[in-house]
mmCIF file of C-alpha atoms and ligand atoms in Angstrom:
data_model
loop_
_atom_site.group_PDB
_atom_site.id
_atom_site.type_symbol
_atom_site.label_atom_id
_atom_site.label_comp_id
_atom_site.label_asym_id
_atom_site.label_seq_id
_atom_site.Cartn_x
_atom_site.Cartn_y
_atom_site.Cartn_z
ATOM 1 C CA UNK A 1135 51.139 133.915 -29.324
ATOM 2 C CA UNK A 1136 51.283 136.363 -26.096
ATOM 3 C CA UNK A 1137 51.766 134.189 -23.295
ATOM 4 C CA UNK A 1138 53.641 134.316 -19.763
ATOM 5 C CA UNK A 1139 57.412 132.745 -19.028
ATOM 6 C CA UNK A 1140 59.569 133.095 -16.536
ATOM 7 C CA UNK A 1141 61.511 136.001 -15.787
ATOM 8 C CA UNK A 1142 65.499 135.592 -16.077
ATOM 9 C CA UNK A 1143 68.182 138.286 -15.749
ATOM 10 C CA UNK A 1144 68.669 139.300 -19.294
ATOM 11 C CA UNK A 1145 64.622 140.461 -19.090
ATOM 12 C CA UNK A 1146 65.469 143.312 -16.477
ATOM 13 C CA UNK A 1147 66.352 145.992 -19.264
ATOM 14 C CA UNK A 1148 63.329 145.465 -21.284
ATOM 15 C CA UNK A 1149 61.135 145.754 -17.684
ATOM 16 C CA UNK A 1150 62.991 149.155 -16.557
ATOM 17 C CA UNK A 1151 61.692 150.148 -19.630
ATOM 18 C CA UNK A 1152 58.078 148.895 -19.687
ATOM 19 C CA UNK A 1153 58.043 150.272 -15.707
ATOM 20 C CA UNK A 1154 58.861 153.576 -16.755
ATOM 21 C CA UNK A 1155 56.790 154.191 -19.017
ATOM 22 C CA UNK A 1156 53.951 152.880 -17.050
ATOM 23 C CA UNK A 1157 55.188 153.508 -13.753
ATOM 24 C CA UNK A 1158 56.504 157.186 -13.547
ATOM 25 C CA UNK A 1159 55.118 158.311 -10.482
ATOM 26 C CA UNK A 1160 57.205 154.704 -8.793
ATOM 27 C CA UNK A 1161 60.542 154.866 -9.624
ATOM 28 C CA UNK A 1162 62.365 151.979 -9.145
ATOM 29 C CA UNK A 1163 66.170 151.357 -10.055
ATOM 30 C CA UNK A 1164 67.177 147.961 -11.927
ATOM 31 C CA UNK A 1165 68.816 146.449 -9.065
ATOM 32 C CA UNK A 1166 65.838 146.567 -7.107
ATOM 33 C CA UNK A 1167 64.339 144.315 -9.680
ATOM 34 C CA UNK A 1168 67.297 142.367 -9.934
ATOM 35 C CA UNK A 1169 66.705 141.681 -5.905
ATOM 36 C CA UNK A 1170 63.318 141.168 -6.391
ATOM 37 C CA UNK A 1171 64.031 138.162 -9.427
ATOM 38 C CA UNK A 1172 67.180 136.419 -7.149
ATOM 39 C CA UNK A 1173 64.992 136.492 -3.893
ATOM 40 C CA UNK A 1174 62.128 134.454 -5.495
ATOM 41 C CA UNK A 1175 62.845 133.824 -9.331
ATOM 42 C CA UNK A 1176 59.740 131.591 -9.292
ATOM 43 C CA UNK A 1177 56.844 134.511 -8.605
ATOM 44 C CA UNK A 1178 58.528 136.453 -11.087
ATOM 45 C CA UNK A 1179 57.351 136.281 -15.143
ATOM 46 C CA UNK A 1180 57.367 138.560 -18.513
ATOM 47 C CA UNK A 1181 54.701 138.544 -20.795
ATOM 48 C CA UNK A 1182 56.326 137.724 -24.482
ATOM 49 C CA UNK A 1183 54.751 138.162 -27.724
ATOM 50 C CA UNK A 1184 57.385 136.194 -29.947
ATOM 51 C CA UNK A 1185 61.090 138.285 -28.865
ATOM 52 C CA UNK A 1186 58.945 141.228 -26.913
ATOM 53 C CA UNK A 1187 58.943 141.321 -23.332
ATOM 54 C CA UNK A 1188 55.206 143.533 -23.711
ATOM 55 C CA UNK A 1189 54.987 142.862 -19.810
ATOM 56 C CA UNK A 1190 56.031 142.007 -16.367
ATOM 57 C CA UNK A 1191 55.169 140.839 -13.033
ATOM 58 C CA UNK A 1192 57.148 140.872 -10.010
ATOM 59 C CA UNK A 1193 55.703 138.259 -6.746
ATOM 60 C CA UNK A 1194 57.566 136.998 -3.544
ATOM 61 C CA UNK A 1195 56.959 134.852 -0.328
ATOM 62 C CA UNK A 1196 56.570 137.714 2.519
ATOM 63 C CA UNK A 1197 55.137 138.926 5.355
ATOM 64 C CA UNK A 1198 51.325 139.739 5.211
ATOM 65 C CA UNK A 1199 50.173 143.592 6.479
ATOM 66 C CA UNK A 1200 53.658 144.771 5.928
ATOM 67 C CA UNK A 1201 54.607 145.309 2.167
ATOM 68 C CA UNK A 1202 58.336 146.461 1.410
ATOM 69 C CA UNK A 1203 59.498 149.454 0.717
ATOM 70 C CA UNK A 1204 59.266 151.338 -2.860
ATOM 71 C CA UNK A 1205 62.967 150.768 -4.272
ATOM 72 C CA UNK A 1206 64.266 148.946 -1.972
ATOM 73 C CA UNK A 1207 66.005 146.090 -1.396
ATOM 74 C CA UNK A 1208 64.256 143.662 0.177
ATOM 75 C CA UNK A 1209 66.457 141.689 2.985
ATOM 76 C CA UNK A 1210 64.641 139.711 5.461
ATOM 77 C CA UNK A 1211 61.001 139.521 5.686
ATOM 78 C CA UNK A 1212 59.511 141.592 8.784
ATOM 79 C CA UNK A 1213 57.731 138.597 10.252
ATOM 80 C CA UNK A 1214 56.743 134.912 8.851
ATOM 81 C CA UNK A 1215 56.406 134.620 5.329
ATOM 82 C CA UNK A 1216 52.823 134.009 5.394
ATOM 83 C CA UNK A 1217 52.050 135.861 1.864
ATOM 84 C CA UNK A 1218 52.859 136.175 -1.528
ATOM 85 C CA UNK A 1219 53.500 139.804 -2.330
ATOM 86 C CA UNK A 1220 52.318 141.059 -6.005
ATOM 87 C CA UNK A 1221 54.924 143.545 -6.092
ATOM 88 C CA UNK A 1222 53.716 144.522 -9.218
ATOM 89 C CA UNK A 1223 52.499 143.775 -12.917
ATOM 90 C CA UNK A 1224 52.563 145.787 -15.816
ATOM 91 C CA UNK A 1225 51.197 145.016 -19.609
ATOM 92 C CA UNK A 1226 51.970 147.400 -22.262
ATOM 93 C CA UNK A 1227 48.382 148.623 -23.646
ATOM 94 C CA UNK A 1228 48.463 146.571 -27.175
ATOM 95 C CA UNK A 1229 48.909 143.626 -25.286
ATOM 96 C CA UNK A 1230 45.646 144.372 -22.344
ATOM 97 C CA UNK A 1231 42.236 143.294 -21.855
ATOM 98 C CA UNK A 1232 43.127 139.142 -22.714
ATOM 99 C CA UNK A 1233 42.899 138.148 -19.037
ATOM 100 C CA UNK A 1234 46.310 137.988 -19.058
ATOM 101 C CA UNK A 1235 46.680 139.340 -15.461
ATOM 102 C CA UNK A 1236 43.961 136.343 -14.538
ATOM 103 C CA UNK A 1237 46.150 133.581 -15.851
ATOM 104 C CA UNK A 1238 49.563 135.248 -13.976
ATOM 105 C CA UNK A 1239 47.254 135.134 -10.671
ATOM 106 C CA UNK A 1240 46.869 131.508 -11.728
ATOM 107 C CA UNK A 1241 50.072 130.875 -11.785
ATOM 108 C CA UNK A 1242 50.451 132.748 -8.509
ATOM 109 C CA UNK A 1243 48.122 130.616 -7.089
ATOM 110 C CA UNK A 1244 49.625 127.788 -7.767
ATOM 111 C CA UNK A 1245 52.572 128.731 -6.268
ATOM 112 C CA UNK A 1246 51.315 129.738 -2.928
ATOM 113 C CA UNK A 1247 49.596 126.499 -2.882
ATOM 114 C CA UNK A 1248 52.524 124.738 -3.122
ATOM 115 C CA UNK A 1249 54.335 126.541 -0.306
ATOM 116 C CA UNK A 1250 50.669 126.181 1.591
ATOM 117 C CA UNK A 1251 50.405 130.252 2.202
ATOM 118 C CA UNK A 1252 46.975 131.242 1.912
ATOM 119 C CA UNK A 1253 47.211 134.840 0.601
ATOM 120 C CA UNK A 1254 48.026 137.405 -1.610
ATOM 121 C CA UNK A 1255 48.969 141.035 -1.199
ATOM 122 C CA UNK A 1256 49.508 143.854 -3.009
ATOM 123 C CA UNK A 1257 49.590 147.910 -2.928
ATOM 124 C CA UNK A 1258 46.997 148.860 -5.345
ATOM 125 C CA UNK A 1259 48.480 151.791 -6.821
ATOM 126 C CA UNK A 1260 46.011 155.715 -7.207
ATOM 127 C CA UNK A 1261 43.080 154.832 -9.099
ATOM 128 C CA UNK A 1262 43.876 151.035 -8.753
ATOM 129 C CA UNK A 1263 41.611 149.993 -6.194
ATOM 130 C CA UNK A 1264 38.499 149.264 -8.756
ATOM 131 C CA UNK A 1265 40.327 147.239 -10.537
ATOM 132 C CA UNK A 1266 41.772 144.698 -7.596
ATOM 133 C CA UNK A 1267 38.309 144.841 -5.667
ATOM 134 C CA UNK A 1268 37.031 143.641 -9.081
ATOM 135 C CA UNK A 1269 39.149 140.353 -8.680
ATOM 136 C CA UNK A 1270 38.294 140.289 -5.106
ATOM 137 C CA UNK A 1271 40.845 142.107 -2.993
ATOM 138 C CA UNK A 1272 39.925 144.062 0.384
ATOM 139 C CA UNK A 1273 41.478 146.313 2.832
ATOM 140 C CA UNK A 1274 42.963 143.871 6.220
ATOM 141 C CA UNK A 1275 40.229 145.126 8.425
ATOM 142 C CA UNK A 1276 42.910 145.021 11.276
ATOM 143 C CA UNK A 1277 46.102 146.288 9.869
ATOM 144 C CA UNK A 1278 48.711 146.224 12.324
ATOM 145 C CA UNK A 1279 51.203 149.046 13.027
ATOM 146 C CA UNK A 1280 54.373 149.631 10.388
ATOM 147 C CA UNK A 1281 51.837 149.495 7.548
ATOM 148 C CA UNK A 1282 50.981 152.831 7.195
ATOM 149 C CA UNK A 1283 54.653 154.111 7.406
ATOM 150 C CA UNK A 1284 55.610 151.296 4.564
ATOM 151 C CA UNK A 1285 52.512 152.662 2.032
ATOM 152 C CA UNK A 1286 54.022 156.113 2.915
ATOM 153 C CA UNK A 1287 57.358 155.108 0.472
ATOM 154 C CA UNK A 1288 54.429 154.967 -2.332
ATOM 155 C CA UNK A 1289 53.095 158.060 -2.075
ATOM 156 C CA UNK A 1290 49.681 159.386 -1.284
ATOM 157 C CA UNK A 1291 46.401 157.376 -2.134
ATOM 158 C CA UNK A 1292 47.586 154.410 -2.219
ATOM 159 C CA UNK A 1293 46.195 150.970 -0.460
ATOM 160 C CA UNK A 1294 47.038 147.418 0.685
ATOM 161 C CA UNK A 1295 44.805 144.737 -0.187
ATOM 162 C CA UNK A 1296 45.034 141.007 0.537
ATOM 163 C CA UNK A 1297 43.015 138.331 -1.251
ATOM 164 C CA UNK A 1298 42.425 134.705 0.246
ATOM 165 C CA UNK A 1299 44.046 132.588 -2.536
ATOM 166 C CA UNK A 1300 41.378 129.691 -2.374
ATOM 167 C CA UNK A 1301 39.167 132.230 -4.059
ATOM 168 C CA UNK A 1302 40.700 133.782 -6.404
ATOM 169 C CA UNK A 1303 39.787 131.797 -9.357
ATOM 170 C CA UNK A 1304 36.219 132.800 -8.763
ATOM 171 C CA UNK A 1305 37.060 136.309 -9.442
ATOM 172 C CA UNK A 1306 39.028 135.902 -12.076
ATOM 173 C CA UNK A 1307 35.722 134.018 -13.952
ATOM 174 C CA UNK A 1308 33.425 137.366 -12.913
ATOM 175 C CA UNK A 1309 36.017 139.759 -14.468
ATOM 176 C CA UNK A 1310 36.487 137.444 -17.790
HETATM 177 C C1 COA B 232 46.615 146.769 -14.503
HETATM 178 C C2 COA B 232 46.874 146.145 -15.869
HETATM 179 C C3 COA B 232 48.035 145.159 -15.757
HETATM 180 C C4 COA B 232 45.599 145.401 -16.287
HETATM 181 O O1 COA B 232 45.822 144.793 -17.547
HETATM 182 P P1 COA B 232 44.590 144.233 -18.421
HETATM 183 O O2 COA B 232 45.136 143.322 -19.443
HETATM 184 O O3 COA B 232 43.763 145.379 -18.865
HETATM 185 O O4 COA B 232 43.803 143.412 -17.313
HETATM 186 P P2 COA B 232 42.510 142.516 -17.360
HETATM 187 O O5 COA B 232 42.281 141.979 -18.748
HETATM 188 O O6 COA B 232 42.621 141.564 -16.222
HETATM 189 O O7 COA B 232 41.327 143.512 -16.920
HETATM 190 C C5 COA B 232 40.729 144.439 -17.743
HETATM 191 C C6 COA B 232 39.400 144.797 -17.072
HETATM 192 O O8 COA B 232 39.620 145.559 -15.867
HETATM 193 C C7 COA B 232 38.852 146.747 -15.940
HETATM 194 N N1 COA B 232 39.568 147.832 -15.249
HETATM 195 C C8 COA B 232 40.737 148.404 -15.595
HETATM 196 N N2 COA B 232 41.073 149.367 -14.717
HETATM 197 C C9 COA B 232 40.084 149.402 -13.801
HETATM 198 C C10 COA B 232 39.840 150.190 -12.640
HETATM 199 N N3 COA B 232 40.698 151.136 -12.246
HETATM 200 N N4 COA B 232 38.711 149.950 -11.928
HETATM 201 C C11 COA B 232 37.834 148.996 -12.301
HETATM 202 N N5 COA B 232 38.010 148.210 -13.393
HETATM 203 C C12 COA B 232 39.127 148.414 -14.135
HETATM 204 C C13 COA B 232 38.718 147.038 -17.412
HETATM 205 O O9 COA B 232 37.583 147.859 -17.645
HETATM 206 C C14 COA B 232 38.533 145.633 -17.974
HETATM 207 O O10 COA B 232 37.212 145.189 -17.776
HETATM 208 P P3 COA B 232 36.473 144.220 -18.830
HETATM 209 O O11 COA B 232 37.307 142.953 -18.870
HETATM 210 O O12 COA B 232 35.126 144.028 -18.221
HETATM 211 O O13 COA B 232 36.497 144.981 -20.111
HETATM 212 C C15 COA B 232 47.198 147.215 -16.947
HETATM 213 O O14 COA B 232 46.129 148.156 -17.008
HETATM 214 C C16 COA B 232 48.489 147.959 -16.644
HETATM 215 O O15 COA B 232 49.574 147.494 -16.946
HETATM 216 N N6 COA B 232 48.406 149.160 -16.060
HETATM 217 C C17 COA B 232 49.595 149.961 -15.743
HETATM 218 C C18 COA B 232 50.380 149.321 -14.615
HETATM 219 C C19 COA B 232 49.542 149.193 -13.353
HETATM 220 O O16 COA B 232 48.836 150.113 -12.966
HETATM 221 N N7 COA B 232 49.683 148.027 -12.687
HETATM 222 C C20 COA B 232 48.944 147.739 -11.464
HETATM 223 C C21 COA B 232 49.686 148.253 -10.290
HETATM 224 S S1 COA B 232 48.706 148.091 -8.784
#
């Protein structure tokens, strides 16, 4: 059966390999995931079916409006950790379309519940924006300064979107 665990150090070959072949246009180099997994090992998970890691997602306490940098190590949050970050997640295609990325939200939501933070954001990546307005993420309608230099390390057309946490189980039930 597919189903989510957590993440542990002996995973972070497998994901390399799973983000570059879904990811080319965002490199990132292993010890940036490495960082990611040590700085908050609980917001990060694989997707196994039996001994196959068939996907990942990377999520950390952080500050909301200012995402980190693409392949970078993170350091110190820019403000109060008042987030979680979806850094990413990535499912190879034989393992999409289960709702899979609905039950890792789940999971995220559990977690920010637990450290009482109220929302999620993320950088929906070019041509990603359908599918995270689907589960119910928006542009910050006041985004403060730093942001646009941050999305800048991504590339063109890309976006930040935040979700309010307390509803995210809603929009997980319209997209299943
Ligand atoms: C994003 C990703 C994890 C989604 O995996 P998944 O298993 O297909 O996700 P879900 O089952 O939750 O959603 C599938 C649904 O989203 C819809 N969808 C997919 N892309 C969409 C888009 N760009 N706009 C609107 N809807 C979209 C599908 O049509 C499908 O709808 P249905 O359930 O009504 O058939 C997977 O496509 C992936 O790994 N992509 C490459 C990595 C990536 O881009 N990650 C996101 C970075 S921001």
């Amino acid at each position: 059966m597919i189903h989510w665990r957590p993440m542990t150090p002996g995973d972070l070959a497998r994901v390399l390999e799973i983000a570059n072949t879904l990811h080319p246009d965002y490199p990132e180099r292993i010890e940036i995931f490495a960082d990611k997994l040590a700085f908050d090992p609980d917001g990060c998970r694989v997707l196994a079916d039996g001994d196959k890691v068939v996907g990942y997602g990377f999520a950390h306490g952080w500050t909301l409006g200012l995402p980190p940098l693409l392949d970078a190590e993170l350091g110190a949050p820019p403000g109060p950790t008042d987030c979680l970050h979806l850094h990413d997640v990535a499912i190879m295609p034989q393992a999409r379309g289960g709702g899979r990325v609905g039950l890792y939200l789940d999971h995220l939501e559990s977690l920010a519940s637990r450290r009482r933070l109220d929302w999620l954001g993320l950088i929906a990546i070019t041509g990603k924006d359908g599918y995270w307005k689907a589960k119910g993420f928006t542009a910050m309608t006041t985004p403060g300064a730093g942001l646009s230099q941050r999305l800048a390390s991504y590339g063109d057309g890309n976006h930040y979107l935040i979700r309010h946490l307390t509803k995210l189980k809603e929009s997980d039930t319209q997209i299943a």
